[in-house]
Amino acid sequence: MPKTTAFHPRLEPLNETKVWKNWSGFLIAPQFKYSLTNEYYAIRSSVSLLDTSPLFKYRISGSDSIRLLERIMSRDINRCRTGSAQYTVWSDEKGFVLQDGVILRTDDFEFFLTAGEPTLRYFKAIAKEMKLEEVSVKDVSEAYGILALQGPHAHSVISQLTQDATDLKYFDLTHANICETEVIISRTGYTGDLGYEIWIPNENALTVWDALMAAGEGYNIAPIGTTALKMARVEAGLLLMGVDFDSSRFAWVDAQRETAIELGWSWMFRNLEKDDRDFIGRAAIEAEIKNKTSRWKTVGLEIDWHSYEAVHLDAGILPPKSDLYHETTMSIYRRSETPWDYAGYATSFLFSSLLRKPIAIAKLPLDLTDAGTEVDLEIPVIRKPVNVLANVSSLPFFVPERKTATMGGGK
Amino acid sequence: MSNSNNYDAIVIGGGHNGLVNAAYLAKSGLKTLVLERRHLVGGAAITEELIPGFKFTTFSYAISLMRPDIVQDLRLADHGMMVLPLVNTFQPGLNGDYLLLGADADANFHEIARHSREDAESIRDLSHLIDRVCFALKPLMDNIPPNAMSDEPVELAAMAGLKEYMAGLEPDVRTMIDKFVNCSAAEILEEYFESDLVKALIASSGIIGSKVGPRSKGSGLVWLFHKMGEYDGIFGEWGFHKGGNGGFTEVLAKAVMSFGGTILTDADVETVIYKNSVATGVRLASGDEYFAPTVVSALDPRRTFTQLVSSDDLPDSLIEAIGKYKFQGTAAKVNFALSDLPNFPGLENRKDIYMGFTNLGPSIDYLEEAFADCEAGRYSKKPFLDCCVQSTIDPDMTPPGKHIMSCFVMYAPYHLSESDWDTERENLGDVVQATIEEFFPGFGSLILHREIVTPLDIERIVGLTEGNIFAGELFADQMFLNRPAPGWNQYRTPIAGYYQCGSGTHPGGCVIGGPGKLAAQQILGDLKHEEG
Ligand SMILES: Cc1cc2nc3c(=O)[nH]c(=O)nc-3n(C[C@H](O)[C@H](O)[C@H](O)COP(=O)(O)OP(=O)(O)OC[C@H]3O[C@@H](n4cnc5c(N)ncnc54)[C@H](O)[C@@H]3O)c2cc1C
């Protein structure tokens, strides 16, 4: 039987659908309300609260922690100040991505990391191989619950409980006290909206949950499930392991593996020449950049609304739109003389209620990745494959100003 | 006159149709000016902060019919269009009974089955049939209708095409369209349902804004019209725009400006300037003049044809048709600021029941009685109310924890037989309040502020003749080929360069944009034709 998170006693009665799914062995609600779209709009119009406790959590500390993370992480950990967080990836020797995650630097030599898959033994093995003595890697997965408070009113809610979050800049973090509980609050999230993620010791999880829900009452705070979150993250152009890419660790062949650059994260290596970290995969990544050997790139796809309408209306049916999010692979073709000229594929597809058009995250060969490039996306229309026009776009699709705003007004 | 008063196109009236029209014209490269009489744009679709922190949707309050192609063409999502879906529809009875319908078809089945298991099944058949009817009529909504009075080959061909299209529809769809046009909502509903709560809930769509009861012919078509809207591709679903319907017209204003259009408020147009049946500009009440070879009236047909220009200059047949065109407004609004949510006995502390339409009109007889008052020239003693507590969906409508409740009131006839609206305003508010109190005991103690909008206020403030919310009844003889008059249903007027784009043109009233878009299409086509 799956385990339950520390917030479960509160989540259970709130789940109107009574449907649960298994996330890393924990019961989690895909959605709380019957209407997914309504749940989604809590993220964009009011404020949402999401339990992400099933993530694996690690505490990495000690004076050698920097050296360990310099070695493991493809992105330079030295660019993560104390009191800030960093979105990062770790790769294998061939430059293929093992995992992505957010790392919090809570002290000069103390880090907290979230990961989708276990990575304790791997990190320890690297530390051992490097003969690092002053580093401890601890699995604290079941010591903390994490809540994501996301949406335009996230600050209206948290500021009722602590003043310490107010001046946080995007990706900053702070220790804070909520209802006499020591928590860590980071100005981060997976929605592309204004938001905070809060690490709460499990024993006080319910106290903090109750406080947030009470503070959010007047702002229509709503618990959300993972599907609404995923809908928002597509708009935010954020990739999901297991959906948009797979970990190199359990792949059979390189065709299943992807490099950070292929995933669209070349910005992580913008200052590569300025650091001399000997990180795992560095040589491969440098060669990929130098020789331009990326096999494809991850891009956004905006499906042409008129084309999407037409292929359905012509078939005599309404285009599906409402609550439409899926993770099935869809083929993409070149618009060329050759019919069905295969080019790549889409991994996540959403009819964005907010943006009023279907969008997708796609992998395309490099010559098709300029914004505005036209491609065909294959969709089923009455069970038959039909192509619709789609335009390549950069990610993210949606970037509200509040996403990166500092609520205290500081710059 | 300085050059700065010269434009390519002038749109009179900054309601949503005027704005849509101007946005299309500006987008096509025309130097476009919108002239709005009031200090704000939006017309019947405005949001006003009457007391600090409380946003009132003074008139129009929900959105569904806005044509999806306009949203794309004008890139309204980029300008902040955000329609929040309604979660539930709540139909309380007066005896503790109620219907609460939401987003899940199976949950709805069981909810309706509490009243009738057959009704729970019927609603699926009826909904599917109505969806197919809406699908069939969608192209008619989104295109310029043919001109039935014209002998031009294109128009004759268009009429023939229309007949062929209708004849080609599947028989059950065609039959259902006929029923909507020729039957009352109640007649159709009797075929499908036995539960009074169910029938009344659906029938209420058939009376909104119209001088018909659920048993009057005409209510079928009004019902169908309200089903033609979409939310994320689902027919008949409604939402609240972020910040109320005024939030939506602000988005439209941004779109107009993004395409280079100019909007001037406090600009009351007195007359269209024209000579030898050719329009050249407009004159404001202030005496200021603006010039353009294209002038578009976004006002209702009475103003377009008898006030902005002289009826003497127009064909008698048109003036006669406009004279007969029915306005006869029957709706009012009473909006409340509330200190807390109302309480429904048996469902105490349930915020979710208010997250959508709360429909006060528990039976067909109740609605008919309300209509009987209207027929007698009185406002209903027990009105039908469509209530929306928008703050349960959009927290930015009120200070935290407080609420706003918009109540659309039927019936409130423009012509009162024994009194006048300035006398009756507060009495109407009291009647509405007392009605709500019957369903939600203790309601009165929650009220922080009350705004009353009579049909006369609608006419005075927005300019909608006789307060008709759709700029003219949505009756079959005033729709499509006949809106606003046979032969004049293609946005042109007898004055060259003078066009109409208000809700009194096809496809009609509601926050729908179709009139504005289709008029722009006609104007741009005519301009191209002139050039070519
Ligand atoms: C009380 C009420 C509730 C409604 N509820 C809904 C609803 O919930 N959902 C829905 O879809 N529809 C609703 N409707 C209908 C819908 O709001 C209207 O059909 C629609 O907004 C009309 O838009 P319009 O642009 O055609 O005209 P209007 O909105 O009437 O715009 C005309 C504009 O012209 C201006 N004007 C008038 N005269 C002059 C002049 N001489 N010079 C310059 N400017 C002038 C006016 O000030 C106004 O801004 C409601 C209407 C009312 C009145």
PDB file of N, CA and C in Angstrom, chain A residues 12 39 51 62 66-67 104 129 133 138 144 164 168 227 229 232 239 258 291 317 330 352 359 370 378 386 389 406-407:
ATOM      1  N   GLU A  12      -7.085  14.422   2.506  1.00  0.00           N
ATOM      2  CA  GLU A  12      -8.060  13.347   2.270  1.00  0.00           C
ATOM      3  C   GLU A  12      -9.486  13.886   2.167  1.00  0.00           C
ATOM      4  N   GLU A  39      -9.355  24.164 -11.180  1.00  0.00           N
ATOM      5  CA  GLU A  39      -8.238  23.962 -10.250  1.00  0.00           C
ATOM      6  C   GLU A  39      -6.985  24.669 -10.772  1.00  0.00           C
ATOM      7  N   ASP A  51       1.007  19.767  -2.352  1.00  0.00           N
ATOM      8  CA  ASP A  51       1.901  18.912  -1.563  1.00  0.00           C
ATOM      9  C   ASP A  51       2.888  18.225  -2.496  1.00  0.00           C
ATOM     10  N   GLY A  62      28.921  20.079   5.169  1.00  0.00           N
ATOM     11  CA  GLY A  62      30.331  19.883   5.474  1.00  0.00           C
ATOM     12  C   GLY A  62      31.210  20.697   4.544  1.00  0.00           C
ATOM     13  N   ILE A  66      30.969  21.730  -1.157  1.00  0.00           N
ATOM     14  CA  ILE A  66      31.121  22.488  -2.406  1.00  0.00           C
ATOM     15  C   ILE A  66      31.903  21.662  -3.429  1.00  0.00           C
ATOM     16  N   ARG A  67      32.987  21.075  -2.948  1.00  0.00           N
ATOM     17  CA  ARG A  67      33.808  20.283  -3.884  1.00  0.00           C
ATOM     18  C   ARG A  67      32.996  19.142  -4.482  1.00  0.00           C
ATOM     19  N   LEU A 104      18.981  24.103  -2.673  1.00  0.00           N
ATOM     20  CA  LEU A 104      18.904  25.279  -1.810  1.00  0.00           C
ATOM     21  C   LEU A 104      20.230  25.394  -1.047  1.00  0.00           C
ATOM     22  N   GLU A 129      34.768   8.244  -4.103  1.00  0.00           N
ATOM     23  CA  GLU A 129      35.724   8.204  -5.211  1.00  0.00           C
ATOM     24  C   GLU A 129      36.667   9.411  -5.132  1.00  0.00           C
ATOM     25  N   GLU A 133      36.414  13.857   2.794  1.00  0.00           N
ATOM     26  CA  GLU A 133      36.155  13.417   4.158  1.00  0.00           C
ATOM     27  C   GLU A 133      35.123  14.293   4.845  1.00  0.00           C
ATOM     28  N   LYS A 138      22.846  13.186   3.372  1.00  0.00           N
ATOM     29  CA  LYS A 138      21.809  12.502   4.157  1.00  0.00           C
ATOM     30  C   LYS A 138      20.486  12.517   3.407  1.00  0.00           C
ATOM     31  N   TYR A 144      10.916  15.915   6.128  1.00  0.00           N
ATOM     32  CA  TYR A 144      10.261  17.171   5.748  1.00  0.00           C
ATOM     33  C   TYR A 144       9.096  16.923   4.797  1.00  0.00           C
ATOM     34  N   ASP A 164       9.314  37.342   6.680  1.00  0.00           N
ATOM     35  CA  ASP A 164      10.639  37.003   6.152  1.00  0.00           C
ATOM     36  C   ASP A 164      10.638  36.648   4.666  1.00  0.00           C
ATOM     37  N   LEU A 168      12.268  38.388  -0.405  1.00  0.00           N
ATOM     38  CA  LEU A 168      12.979  37.385  -1.204  1.00  0.00           C
ATOM     39  C   LEU A 168      12.924  37.740  -2.686  1.00  0.00           C
ATOM     40  N   THR A 227      -2.065  17.300 -11.676  1.00  0.00           N
ATOM     41  CA  THR A 227      -2.377  17.577 -13.091  1.00  0.00           C
ATOM     42  C   THR A 227      -2.447  19.077 -13.357  1.00  0.00           C
ATOM     43  N   LEU A 229      -0.896  21.280 -11.776  1.00  0.00           N
ATOM     44  CA  LEU A 229       0.500  21.714 -11.728  1.00  0.00           C
ATOM     45  C   LEU A 229       1.181  21.468 -13.068  1.00  0.00           C
ATOM     46  N   ALA A 232       0.186  23.925 -15.696  1.00  0.00           N
ATOM     47  CA  ALA A 232       0.864  25.214 -15.523  1.00  0.00           C
ATOM     48  C   ALA A 232       2.322  25.124 -15.952  1.00  0.00           C
ATOM     49  N   LEU A 239      10.396  21.370 -17.929  1.00  0.00           N
ATOM     50  CA  LEU A 239      10.381  19.973 -18.356  1.00  0.00           C
ATOM     51  C   LEU A 239      10.147  19.054 -17.161  1.00  0.00           C
ATOM     52  N   GLU A 258      19.465  12.169 -23.187  1.00  0.00           N
ATOM     53  CA  GLU A 258      19.528  13.532 -23.725  1.00  0.00           C
ATOM     54  C   GLU A 258      20.542  14.348 -22.951  1.00  0.00           C
ATOM     55  N   ASN A 291      31.559  21.368 -31.237  1.00  0.00           N
ATOM     56  CA  ASN A 291      31.348  20.698 -32.536  1.00  0.00           C
ATOM     57  C   ASN A 291      29.895  20.736 -32.999  1.00  0.00           C
ATOM     58  N   ILE A 317     -16.801  17.314 -36.069  1.00  0.00           N
ATOM     59  CA  ILE A 317     -16.794  17.259 -34.599  1.00  0.00           C
ATOM     60  C   ILE A 317     -16.173  18.524 -34.017  1.00  0.00           C
ATOM     61  N   MET A 330       3.748  12.467 -29.634  1.00  0.00           N
ATOM     62  CA  MET A 330       3.056  12.799 -30.883  1.00  0.00           C
ATOM     63  C   MET A 330       4.124  13.114 -31.932  1.00  0.00           C
ATOM     64  N   SER A 352      -4.135  25.211 -23.671  1.00  0.00           N
ATOM     65  CA  SER A 352      -4.013  26.221 -22.630  1.00  0.00           C
ATOM     66  C   SER A 352      -5.260  27.084 -22.621  1.00  0.00           C
ATOM     67  N   ILE A 359      -0.730  24.017 -26.984  1.00  0.00           N
ATOM     68  CA  ILE A 359       0.720  24.183 -26.987  1.00  0.00           C
ATOM     69  C   ILE A 359       1.356  22.842 -26.648  1.00  0.00           C
ATOM     70  N   ASP A 370      14.299  27.264 -35.093  1.00  0.00           N
ATOM     71  CA  ASP A 370      14.130  28.720 -35.002  1.00  0.00           C
ATOM     72  C   ASP A 370      12.661  29.048 -34.724  1.00  0.00           C
ATOM     73  N   GLU A 378       1.140  15.683 -35.736  1.00  0.00           N
ATOM     74  CA  GLU A 378       0.116  14.655 -35.983  1.00  0.00           C
ATOM     75  C   GLU A 378      -0.788  14.514 -34.763  1.00  0.00           C
ATOM     76  N   VAL A 386      -3.966  12.911 -38.407  1.00  0.00           N
ATOM     77  CA  VAL A 386      -4.159  14.095 -39.246  1.00  0.00           C
ATOM     78  C   VAL A 386      -3.103  15.112 -38.827  1.00  0.00           C
ATOM     79  N   LEU A 389      -1.026  22.368 -38.496  1.00  0.00           N
ATOM     80  CA  LEU A 389       0.087  23.308 -38.571  1.00  0.00           C
ATOM     81  C   LEU A 389       0.492  23.739 -37.157  1.00  0.00           C
ATOM     82  N   THR A 406       9.969  40.929  -6.850  1.00  0.00           N
ATOM     83  CA  THR A 406      10.289  40.936  -5.425  1.00  0.00           C
ATOM     84  C   THR A 406       9.164  41.670  -4.725  1.00  0.00           C
ATOM     85  N   MET A 407       8.460  40.987  -3.832  1.00  0.00           N
ATOM     86  CA  MET A 407       7.240  41.574  -3.305  1.00  0.00           C
ATOM     87  C   MET A 407       7.507  42.755  -2.385  1.00  0.00           C
TER      88      MET A 407
END
